[in-house]
CSV table of C-alpha atoms and ligand atoms in Angstrom, one decimal:
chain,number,residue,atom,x,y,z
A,1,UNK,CA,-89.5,77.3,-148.1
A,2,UNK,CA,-93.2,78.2,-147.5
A,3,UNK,CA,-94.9,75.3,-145.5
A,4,UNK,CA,-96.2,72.7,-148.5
A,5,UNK,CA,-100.5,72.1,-147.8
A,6,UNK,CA,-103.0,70.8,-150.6
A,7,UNK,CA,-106.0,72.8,-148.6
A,8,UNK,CA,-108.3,70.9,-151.1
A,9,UNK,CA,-107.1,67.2,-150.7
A,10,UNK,CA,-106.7,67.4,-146.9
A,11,UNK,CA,-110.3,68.6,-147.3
A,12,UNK,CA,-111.2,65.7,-149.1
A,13,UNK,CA,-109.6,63.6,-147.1
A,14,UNK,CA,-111.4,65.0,-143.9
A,15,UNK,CA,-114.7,64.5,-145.8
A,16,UNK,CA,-113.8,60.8,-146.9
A,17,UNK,CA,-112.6,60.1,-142.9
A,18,UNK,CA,-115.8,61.3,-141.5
A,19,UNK,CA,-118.0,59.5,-143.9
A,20,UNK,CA,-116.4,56.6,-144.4
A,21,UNK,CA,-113.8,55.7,-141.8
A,22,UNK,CA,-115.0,56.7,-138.4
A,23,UNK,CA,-117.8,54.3,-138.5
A,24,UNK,CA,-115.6,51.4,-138.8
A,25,UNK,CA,-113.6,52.3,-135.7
A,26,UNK,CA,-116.3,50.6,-133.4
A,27,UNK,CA,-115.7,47.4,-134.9
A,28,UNK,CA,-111.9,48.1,-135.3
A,29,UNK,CA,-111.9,48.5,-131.5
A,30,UNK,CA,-114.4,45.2,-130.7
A,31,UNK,CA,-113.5,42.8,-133.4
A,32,UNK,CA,-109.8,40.5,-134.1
A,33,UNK,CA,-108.7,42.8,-137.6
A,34,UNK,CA,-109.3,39.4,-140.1
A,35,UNK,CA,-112.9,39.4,-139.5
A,36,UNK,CA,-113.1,43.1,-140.6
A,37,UNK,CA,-110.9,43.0,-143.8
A,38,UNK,CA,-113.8,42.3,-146.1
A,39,UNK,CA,-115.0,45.6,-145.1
A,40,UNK,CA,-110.8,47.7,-144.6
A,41,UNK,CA,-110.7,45.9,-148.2
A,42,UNK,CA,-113.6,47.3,-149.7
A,43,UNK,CA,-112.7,50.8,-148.0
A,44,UNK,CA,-109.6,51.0,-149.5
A,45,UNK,CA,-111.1,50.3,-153.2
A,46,UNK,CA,-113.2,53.5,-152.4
A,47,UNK,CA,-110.0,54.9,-151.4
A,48,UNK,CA,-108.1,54.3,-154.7
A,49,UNK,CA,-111.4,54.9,-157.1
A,50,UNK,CA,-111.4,58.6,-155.5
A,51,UNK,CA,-107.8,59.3,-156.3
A,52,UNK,CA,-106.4,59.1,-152.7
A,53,UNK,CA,-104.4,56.1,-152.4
A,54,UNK,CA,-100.9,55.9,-151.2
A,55,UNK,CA,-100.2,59.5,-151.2
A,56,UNK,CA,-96.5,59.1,-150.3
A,57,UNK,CA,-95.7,57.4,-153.3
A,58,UNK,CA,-95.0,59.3,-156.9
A,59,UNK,CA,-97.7,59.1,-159.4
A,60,UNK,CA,-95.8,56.6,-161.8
A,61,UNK,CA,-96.3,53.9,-158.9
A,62,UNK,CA,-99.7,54.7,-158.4
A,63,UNK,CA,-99.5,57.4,-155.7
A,64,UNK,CA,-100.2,61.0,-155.3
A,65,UNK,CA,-96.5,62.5,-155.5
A,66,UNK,CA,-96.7,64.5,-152.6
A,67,UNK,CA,-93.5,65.7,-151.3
A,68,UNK,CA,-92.6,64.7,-147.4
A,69,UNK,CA,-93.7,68.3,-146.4
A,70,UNK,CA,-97.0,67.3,-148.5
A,71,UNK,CA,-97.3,64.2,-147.1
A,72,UNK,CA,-97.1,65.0,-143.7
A,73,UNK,CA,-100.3,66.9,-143.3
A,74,UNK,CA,-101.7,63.9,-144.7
A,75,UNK,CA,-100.6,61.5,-142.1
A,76,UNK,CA,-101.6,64.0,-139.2
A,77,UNK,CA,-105.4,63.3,-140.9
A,78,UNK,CA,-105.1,60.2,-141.0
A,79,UNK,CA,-103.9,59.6,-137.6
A,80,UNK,CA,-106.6,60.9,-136.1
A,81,UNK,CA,-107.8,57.1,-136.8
A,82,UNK,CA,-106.2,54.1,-136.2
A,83,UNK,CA,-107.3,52.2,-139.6
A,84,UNK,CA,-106.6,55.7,-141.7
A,85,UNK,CA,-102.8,55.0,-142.9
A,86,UNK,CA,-103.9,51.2,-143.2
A,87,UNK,CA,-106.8,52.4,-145.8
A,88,UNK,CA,-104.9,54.8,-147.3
A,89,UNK,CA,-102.1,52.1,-148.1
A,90,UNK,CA,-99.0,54.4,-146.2
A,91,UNK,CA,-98.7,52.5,-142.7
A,92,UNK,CA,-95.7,51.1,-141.5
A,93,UNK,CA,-93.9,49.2,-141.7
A,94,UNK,CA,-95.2,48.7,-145.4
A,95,UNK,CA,-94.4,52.2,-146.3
A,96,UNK,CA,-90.9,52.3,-145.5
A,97,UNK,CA,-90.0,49.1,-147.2
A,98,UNK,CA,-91.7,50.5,-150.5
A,99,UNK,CA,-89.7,53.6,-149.8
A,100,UNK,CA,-86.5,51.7,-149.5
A,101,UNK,CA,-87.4,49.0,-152.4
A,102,UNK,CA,-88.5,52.2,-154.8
A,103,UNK,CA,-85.0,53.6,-154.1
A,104,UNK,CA,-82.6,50.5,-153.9
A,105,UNK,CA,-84.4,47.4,-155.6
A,106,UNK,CA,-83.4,45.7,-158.8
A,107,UNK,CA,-86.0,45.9,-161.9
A,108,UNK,CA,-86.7,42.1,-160.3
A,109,UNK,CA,-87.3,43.1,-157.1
A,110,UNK,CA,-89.3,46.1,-157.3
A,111,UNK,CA,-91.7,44.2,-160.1
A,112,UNK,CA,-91.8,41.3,-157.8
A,113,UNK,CA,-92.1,43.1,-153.7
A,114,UNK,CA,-92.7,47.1,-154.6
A,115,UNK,CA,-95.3,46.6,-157.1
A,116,UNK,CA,-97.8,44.3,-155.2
A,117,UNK,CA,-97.3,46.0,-152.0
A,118,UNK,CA,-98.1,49.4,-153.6
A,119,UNK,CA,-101.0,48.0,-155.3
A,120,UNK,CA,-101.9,47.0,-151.8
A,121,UNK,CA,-102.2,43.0,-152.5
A,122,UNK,CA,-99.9,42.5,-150.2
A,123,UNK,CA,-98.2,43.1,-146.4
A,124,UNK,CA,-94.7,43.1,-145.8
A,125,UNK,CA,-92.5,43.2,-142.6
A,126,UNK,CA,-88.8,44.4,-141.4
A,127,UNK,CA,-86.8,41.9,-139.2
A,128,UNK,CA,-84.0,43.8,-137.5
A,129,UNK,CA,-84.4,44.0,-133.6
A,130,UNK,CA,-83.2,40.5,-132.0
A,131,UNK,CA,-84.1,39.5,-128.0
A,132,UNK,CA,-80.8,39.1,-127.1
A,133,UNK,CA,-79.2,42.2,-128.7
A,134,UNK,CA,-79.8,45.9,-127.8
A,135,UNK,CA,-82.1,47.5,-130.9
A,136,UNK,CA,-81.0,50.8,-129.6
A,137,UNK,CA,-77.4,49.5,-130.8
A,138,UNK,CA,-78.1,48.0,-134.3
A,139,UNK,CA,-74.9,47.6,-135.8
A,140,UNK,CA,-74.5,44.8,-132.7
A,141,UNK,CA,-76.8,41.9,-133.9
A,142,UNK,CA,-76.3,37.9,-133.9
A,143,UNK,CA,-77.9,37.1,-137.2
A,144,UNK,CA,-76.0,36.1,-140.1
A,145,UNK,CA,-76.0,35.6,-143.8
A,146,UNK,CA,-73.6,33.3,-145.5
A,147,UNK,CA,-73.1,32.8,-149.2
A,148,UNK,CA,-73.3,29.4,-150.3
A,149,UNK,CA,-73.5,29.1,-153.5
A,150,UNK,CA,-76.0,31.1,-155.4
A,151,UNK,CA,-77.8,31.4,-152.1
A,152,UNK,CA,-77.8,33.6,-149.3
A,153,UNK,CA,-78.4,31.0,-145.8
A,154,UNK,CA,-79.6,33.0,-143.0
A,155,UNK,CA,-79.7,32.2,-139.5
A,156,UNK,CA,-81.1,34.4,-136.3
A,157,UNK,CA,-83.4,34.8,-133.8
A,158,UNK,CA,-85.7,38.3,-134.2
A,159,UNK,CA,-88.7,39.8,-132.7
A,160,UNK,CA,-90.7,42.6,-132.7
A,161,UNK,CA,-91.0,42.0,-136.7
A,162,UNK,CA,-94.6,43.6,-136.6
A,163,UNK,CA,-96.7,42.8,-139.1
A,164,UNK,CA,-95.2,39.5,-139.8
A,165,UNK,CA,-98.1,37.2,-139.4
A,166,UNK,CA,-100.0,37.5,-143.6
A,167,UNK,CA,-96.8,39.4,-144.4
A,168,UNK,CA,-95.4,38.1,-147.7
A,169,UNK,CA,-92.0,38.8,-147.3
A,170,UNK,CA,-89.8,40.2,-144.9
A,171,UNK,CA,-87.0,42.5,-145.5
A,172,UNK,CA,-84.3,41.4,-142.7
A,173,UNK,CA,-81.1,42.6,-141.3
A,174,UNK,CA,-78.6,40.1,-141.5
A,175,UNK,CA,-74.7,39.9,-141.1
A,176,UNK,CA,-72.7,39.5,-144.1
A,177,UNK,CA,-69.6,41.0,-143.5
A,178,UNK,CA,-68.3,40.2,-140.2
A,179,UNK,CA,-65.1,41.1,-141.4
A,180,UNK,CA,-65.4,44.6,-141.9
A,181,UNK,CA,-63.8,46.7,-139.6
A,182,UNK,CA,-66.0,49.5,-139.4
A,183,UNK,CA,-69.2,48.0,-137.1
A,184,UNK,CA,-71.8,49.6,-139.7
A,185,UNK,CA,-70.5,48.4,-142.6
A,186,UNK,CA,-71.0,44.8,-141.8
A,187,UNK,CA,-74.4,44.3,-142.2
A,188,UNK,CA,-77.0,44.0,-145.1
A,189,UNK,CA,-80.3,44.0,-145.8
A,190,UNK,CA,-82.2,40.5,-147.2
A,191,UNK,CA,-85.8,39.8,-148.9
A,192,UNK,CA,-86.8,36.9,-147.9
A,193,UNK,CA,-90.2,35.1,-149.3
A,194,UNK,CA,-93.1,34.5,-146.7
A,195,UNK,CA,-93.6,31.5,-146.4
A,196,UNK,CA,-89.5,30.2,-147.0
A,197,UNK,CA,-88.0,27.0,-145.5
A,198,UNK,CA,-86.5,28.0,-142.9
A,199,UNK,CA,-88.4,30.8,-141.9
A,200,UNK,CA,-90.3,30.1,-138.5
A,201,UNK,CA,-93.0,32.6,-137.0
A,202,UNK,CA,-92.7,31.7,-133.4
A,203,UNK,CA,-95.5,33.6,-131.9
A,204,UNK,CA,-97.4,36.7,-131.8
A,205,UNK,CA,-95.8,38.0,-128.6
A,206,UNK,CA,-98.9,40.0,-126.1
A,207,UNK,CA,-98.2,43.4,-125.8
A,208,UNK,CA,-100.1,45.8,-123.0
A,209,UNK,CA,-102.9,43.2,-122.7
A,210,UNK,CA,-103.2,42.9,-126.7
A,211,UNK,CA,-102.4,39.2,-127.8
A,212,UNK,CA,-101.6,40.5,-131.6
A,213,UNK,CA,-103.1,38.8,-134.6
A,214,UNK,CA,-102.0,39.4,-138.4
A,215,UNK,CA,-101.8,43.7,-139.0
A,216,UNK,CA,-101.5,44.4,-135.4
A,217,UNK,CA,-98.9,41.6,-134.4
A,218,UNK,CA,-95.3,42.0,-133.3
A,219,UNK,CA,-94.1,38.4,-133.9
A,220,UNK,CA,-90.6,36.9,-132.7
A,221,UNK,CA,-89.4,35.1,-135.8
A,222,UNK,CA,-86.5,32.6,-136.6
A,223,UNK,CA,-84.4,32.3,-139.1
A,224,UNK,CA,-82.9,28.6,-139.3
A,225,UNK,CA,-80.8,27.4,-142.2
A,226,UNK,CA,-83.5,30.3,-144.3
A,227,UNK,CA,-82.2,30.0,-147.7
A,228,UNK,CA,-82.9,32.6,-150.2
A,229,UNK,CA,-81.2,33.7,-153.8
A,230,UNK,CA,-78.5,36.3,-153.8
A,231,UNK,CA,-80.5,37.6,-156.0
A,232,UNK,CA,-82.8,39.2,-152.5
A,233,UNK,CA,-79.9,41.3,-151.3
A,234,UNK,CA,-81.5,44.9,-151.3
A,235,UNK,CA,-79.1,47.4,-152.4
A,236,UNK,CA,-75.1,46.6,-151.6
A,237,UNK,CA,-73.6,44.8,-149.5
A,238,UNK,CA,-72.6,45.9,-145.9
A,239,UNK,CA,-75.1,48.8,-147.2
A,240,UNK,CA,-77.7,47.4,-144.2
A,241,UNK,CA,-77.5,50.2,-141.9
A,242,UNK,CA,-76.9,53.0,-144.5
A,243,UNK,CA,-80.0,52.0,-145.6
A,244,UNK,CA,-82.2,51.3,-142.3
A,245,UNK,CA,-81.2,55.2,-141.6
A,246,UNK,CA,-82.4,56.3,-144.8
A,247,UNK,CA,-85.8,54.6,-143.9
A,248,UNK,CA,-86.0,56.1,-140.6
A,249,UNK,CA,-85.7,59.8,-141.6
A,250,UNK,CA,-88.4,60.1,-143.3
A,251,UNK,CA,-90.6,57.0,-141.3
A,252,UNK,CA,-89.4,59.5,-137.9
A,253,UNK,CA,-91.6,62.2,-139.7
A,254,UNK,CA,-94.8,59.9,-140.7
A,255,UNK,CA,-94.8,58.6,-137.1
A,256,UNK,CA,-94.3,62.1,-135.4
A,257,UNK,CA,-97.8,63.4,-137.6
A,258,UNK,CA,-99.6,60.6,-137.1
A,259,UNK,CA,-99.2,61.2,-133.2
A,260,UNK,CA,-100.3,64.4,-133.7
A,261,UNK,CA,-103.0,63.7,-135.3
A,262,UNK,CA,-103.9,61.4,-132.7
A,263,UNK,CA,-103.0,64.4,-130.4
A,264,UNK,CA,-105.9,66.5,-132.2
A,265,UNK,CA,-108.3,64.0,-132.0
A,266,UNK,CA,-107.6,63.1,-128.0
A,267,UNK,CA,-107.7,66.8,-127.6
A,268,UNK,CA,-111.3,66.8,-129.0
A,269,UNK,CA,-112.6,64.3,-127.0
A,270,UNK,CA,-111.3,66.0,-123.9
A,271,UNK,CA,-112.7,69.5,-125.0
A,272,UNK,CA,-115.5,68.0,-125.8
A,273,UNK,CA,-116.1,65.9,-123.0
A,274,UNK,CA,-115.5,68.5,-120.7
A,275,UNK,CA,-118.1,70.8,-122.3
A,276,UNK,CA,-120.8,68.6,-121.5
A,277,UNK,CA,-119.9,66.9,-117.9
A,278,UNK,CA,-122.1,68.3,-115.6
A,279,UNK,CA,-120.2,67.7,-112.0
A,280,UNK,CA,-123.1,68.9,-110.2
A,281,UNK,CA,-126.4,71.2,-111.7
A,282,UNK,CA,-124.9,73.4,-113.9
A,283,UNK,CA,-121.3,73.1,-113.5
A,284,UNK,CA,-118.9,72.0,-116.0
A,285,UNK,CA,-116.1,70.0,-116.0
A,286,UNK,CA,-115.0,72.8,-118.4
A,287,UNK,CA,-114.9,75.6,-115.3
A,288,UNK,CA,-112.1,73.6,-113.5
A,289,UNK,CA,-108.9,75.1,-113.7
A,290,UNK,CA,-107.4,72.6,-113.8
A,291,UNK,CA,-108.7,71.5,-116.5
A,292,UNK,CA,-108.5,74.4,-118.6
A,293,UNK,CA,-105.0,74.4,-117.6
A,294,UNK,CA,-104.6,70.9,-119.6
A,295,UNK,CA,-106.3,72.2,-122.3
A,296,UNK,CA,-104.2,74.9,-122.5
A,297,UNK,CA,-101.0,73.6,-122.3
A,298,UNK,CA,-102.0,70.5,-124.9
A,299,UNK,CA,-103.1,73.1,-127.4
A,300,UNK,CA,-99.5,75.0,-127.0
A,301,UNK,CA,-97.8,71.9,-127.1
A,302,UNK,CA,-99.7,70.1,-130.1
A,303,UNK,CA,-99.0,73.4,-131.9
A,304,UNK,CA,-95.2,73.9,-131.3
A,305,UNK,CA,-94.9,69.8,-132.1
A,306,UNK,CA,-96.6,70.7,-135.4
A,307,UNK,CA,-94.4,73.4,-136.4
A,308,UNK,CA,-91.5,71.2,-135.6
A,309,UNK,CA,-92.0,68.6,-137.7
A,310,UNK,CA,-93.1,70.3,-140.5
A,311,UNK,CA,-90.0,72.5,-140.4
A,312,UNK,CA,-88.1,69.5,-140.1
A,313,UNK,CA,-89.9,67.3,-143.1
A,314,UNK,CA,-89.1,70.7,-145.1
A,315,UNK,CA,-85.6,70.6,-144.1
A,316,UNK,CA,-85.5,66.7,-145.3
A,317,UNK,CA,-87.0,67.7,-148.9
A,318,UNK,CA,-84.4,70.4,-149.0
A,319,UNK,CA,-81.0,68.9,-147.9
A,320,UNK,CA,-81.7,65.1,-147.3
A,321,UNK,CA,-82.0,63.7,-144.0
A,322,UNK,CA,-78.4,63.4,-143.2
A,323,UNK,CA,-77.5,67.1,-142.9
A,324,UNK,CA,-80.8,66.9,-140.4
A,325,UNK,CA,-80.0,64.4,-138.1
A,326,UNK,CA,-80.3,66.1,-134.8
A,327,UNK,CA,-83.7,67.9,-135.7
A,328,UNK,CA,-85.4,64.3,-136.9
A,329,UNK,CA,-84.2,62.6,-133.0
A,330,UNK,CA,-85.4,66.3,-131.6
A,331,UNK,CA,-89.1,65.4,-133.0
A,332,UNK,CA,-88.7,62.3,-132.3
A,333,UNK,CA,-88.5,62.4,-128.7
A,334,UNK,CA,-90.5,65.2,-127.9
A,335,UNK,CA,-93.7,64.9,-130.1
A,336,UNK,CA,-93.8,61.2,-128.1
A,337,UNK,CA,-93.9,62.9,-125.1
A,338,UNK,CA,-96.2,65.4,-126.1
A,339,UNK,CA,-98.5,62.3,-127.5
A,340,UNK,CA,-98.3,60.4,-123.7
A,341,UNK,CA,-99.0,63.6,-122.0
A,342,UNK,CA,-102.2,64.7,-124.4
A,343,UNK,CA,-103.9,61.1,-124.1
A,344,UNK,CA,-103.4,60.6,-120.7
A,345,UNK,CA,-104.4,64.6,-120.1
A,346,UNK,CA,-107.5,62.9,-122.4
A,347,UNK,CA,-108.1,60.0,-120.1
A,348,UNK,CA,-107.9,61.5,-116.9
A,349,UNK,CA,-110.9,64.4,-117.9
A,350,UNK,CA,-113.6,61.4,-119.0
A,351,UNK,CA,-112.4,59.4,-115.8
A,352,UNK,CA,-113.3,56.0,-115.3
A,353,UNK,CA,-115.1,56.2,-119.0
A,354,UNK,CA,-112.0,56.8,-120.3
A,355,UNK,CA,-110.9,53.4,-119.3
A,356,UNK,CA,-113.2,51.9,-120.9
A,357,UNK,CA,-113.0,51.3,-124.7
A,358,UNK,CA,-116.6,53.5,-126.0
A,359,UNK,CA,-113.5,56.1,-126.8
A,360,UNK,CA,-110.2,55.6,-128.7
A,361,UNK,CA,-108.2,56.9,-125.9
A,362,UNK,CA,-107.8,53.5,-123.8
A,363,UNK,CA,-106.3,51.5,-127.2
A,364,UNK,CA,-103.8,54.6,-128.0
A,365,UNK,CA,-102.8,54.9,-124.5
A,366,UNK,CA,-102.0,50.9,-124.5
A,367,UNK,CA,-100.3,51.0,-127.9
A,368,UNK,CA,-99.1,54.3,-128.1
A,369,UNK,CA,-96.5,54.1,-124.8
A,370,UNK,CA,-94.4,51.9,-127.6
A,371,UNK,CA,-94.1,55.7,-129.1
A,372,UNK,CA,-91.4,56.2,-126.6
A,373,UNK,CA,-89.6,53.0,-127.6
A,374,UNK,CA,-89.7,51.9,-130.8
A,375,UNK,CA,-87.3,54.0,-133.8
A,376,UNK,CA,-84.9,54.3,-131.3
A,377,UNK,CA,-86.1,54.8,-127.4
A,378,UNK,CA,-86.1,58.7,-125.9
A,379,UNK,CA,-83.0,58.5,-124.6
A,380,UNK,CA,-80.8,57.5,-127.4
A,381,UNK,CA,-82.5,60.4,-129.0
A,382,UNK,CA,-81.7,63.0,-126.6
A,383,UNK,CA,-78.2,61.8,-126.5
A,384,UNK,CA,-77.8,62.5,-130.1
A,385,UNK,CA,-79.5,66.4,-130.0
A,386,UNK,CA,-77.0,66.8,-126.3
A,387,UNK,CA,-74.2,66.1,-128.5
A,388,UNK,CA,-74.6,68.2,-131.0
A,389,UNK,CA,-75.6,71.2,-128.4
A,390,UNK,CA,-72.6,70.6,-126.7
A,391,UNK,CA,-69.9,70.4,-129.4
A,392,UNK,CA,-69.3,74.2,-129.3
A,393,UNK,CA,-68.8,74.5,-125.6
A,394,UNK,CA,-66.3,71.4,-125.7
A,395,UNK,CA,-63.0,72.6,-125.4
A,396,UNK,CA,-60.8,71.4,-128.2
A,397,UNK,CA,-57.4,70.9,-126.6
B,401,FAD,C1,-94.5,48.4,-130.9
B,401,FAD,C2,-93.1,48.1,-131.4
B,401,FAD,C3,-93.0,47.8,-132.7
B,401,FAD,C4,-91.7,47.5,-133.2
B,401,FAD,N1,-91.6,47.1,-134.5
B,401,FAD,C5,-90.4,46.7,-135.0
B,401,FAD,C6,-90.2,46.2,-136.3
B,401,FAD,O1,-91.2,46.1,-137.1
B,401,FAD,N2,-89.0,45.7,-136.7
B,401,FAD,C7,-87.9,45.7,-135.9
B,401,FAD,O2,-86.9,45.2,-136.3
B,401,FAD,N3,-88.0,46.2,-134.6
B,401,FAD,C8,-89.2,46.7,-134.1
B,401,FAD,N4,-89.3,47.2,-132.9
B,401,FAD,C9,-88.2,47.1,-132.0
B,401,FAD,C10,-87.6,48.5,-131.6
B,401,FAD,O3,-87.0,49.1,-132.7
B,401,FAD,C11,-86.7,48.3,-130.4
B,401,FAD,O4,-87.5,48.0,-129.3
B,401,FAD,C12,-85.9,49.6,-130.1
B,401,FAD,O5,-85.0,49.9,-131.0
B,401,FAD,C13,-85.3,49.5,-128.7
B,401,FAD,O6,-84.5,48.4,-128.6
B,401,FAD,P1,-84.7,47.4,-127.4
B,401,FAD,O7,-86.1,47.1,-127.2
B,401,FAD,O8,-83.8,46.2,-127.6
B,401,FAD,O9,-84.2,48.2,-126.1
B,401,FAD,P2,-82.7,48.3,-125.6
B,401,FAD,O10,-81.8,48.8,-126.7
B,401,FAD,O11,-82.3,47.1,-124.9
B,401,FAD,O12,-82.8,49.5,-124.6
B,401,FAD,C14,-83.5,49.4,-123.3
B,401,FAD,C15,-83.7,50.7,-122.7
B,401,FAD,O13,-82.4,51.2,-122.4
B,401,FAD,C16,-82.3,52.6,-122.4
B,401,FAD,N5,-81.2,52.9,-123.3
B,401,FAD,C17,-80.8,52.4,-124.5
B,401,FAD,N6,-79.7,53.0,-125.0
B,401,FAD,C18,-79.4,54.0,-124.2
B,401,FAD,C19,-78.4,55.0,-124.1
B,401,FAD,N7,-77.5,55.1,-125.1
B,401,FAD,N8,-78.4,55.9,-123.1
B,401,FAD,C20,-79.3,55.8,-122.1
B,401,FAD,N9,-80.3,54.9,-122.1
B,401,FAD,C21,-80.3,54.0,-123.1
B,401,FAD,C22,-83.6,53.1,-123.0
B,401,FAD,O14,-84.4,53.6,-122.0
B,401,FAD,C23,-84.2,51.8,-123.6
B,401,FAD,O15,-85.6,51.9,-123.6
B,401,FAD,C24,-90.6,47.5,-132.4
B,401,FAD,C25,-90.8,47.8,-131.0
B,401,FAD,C26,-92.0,48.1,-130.5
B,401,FAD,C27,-92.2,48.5,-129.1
């Protein structure tokens, strides 16, 4: 399968970035994100009159029907900017729970949660990982559901539920079916209205010096005595975890071009940067070796990510994300280590400027280490590819 590109809307898309979006980022970086929504709002309305808006989703919803291979060189442009999926209306976690609403909501649900969150009215959240339980083993997790009568009552303690501060609903993981004896089957997934009874936001909890308000927080949330219709449950039950994977295949390959995006655009600063340092009369930062030598090895490494996850994203549209499992936790691990290497690479070329926040490169190097972390930390990743290396030099007997 040849590799999918629109050359004329990525074009577009540059164009609309550079006139439109990069401007803002100035702001973005100085001001709390509800003081700048009148302006992200009327962004994104210029976004949607030009034909541009959520380009992951099909056109009957809105969107631009682009295929996951499409849609990937889409989110590598707009990762170059932190606001760009935001405007655009694709940025987590809102896109995934669209993608998992489109594909497992009732008529109800999807005219009541899809619909308003692909016009963009709305925010949404997804309340899984829980303080006291390992995330990197999700079918372990306190929180429970319990019918009682035509009502779901759910009870937990969550955090990192990003987003959830102006969300209108969250989408949590709860148990249901304790019973079961295979550990994935036991959980399911649960709308539940912002604001419910029951449903506490605790705090915005700081992370790497940034205190979190509204878009940018990760909140810990409880559930107490929550109650919410049966009517909420998203897709079967015991279907949770099935369907949290389903979510992540595709989300693995949004994150992974978003990085690189963020990849091309620390690389440009450092070219950049070090075309025009003088470190004494006439000598540039751009004669060091050493530098070149970053330079160098970013560029190989930005381009073999690239390829990558685009092969990957074609293998997804192909065959599905099951029969790809290994290659989406191969990307997953390695394009986040290409992204701490390139920004830091980025950092250490402007020096103590690029500390300082007149670039981007200071807020993607505090909220970008997460990159290693979050969908499942490096490790449980490289577990999974090791495996599957090493099943055909297993002996069998
Ligand atoms: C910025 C950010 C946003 C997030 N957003 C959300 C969200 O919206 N909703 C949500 O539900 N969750 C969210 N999370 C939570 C995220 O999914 C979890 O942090 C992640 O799954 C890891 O779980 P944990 O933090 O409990 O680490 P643990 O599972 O406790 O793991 C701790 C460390 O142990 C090591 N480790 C774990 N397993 C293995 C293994 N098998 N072999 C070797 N080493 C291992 C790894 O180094 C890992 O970093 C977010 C996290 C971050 C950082």
């Amino acid at each position: 399968m040849a590799d999918q590109h629109n050359e004329e809307l990525l074009d577009r898309i540059k164009e609309f970035l550079r006139a439109e979006v990069y401007p803002l980022e100035p702001d973005f970086l100085r001001r709390p994100f509800r003081e700048l929504t009148p302006k992200l709002n009327a962004t994104r309305e210029k976004v949607k009159s030009l034909g541009l808006w959520a380009p992951h989703l099909p056109k009957e919803h809105g969107g631009l029907g682009l295929t996951l291979s499409e849609f990937a060189h889409v989110s590598e442009e707009l990762g170059r900017t932190p606001i760009g999926h935001y405007l655009f209306n694709c940025q987590a976690p809102d896109i995934g729970n669209m993608e998992i609403l489109l594909a497992h909501g009732t008529t109800e649900q999807k005219e009541k949660y899809f619909m308003p969150l692909a016009r963009g009215d709305v925010r949404s959240c997804f309340s899984m990982t829980e303080p006291e339980h390992p995330g990197s083993n999700p079918a372990w997790m306190s929180t429970t559901a319990v019918k009682e009568g035509a009502d779901f009552v759910i009870n937990g303690h969550k955090w990192f539920t990003s987003s959830a501060e102006g969300a209108s609903f969250a989408i949590v993981m709860a148990i249901t079916n304790p019973e079961s004896p295979n550990p994935y089957k036991r959980a399911s997934q649960i709308i539940v209205p912002i604001p419910t009874s029951g449903f506490q936001l605790v705090r915005n909890i700081s992370v790497m010096g940034d205190e979190g308000s509204d878009y940018a927080s990760h909140a810990e949330v409880r559930y107490e005595n929550c109650r919410v219709p049966q009517s909420n449950l998203l897709g079967r039950e015991g279907e949770g975890f099935a369907i949290a994977q389903e979510r992540l295949g595709p989300g693995r390959i949004h994150h992974c071009m978003r990085w690189i995006g963020i990849c091309e655009r620390a690389f440009d600063l450092m070219c950049s940067y070090a075309a025009r340092r003088e470190l004494s009369p006439g000598v540039l930062l751009a004669s060091k070796q050493t530098v070149q030598e970053w330079i160098a090895e970013s560029r190989a490494e930005i381009n073999a990510a690239r390829l990558l996850v685009l092969k990957t994203a074609q293998a997804i549209d192909t065959k599905g994300a099951a029969d790809v499992r290994e290659d989406i936790s191969l990307i997953k691990f390695f394009v986040a280590g290409i992204l701490q290497k390139v920004i830091d690479r980025a950092i250490q070329v402007h020096g103590a400027l690029g500390l300082t926040d007149a670039t981007l490169l200071s807020y993607w190097y505090r909220h970008e280490r997460a990159a290693r972390i979050y969908d499942g930390p490096d490790e449980v990743h490289k577990m999974v590819v090791a495996r599957s290396a090493l099943k055909k030099y297993m002996r069998q007997d």
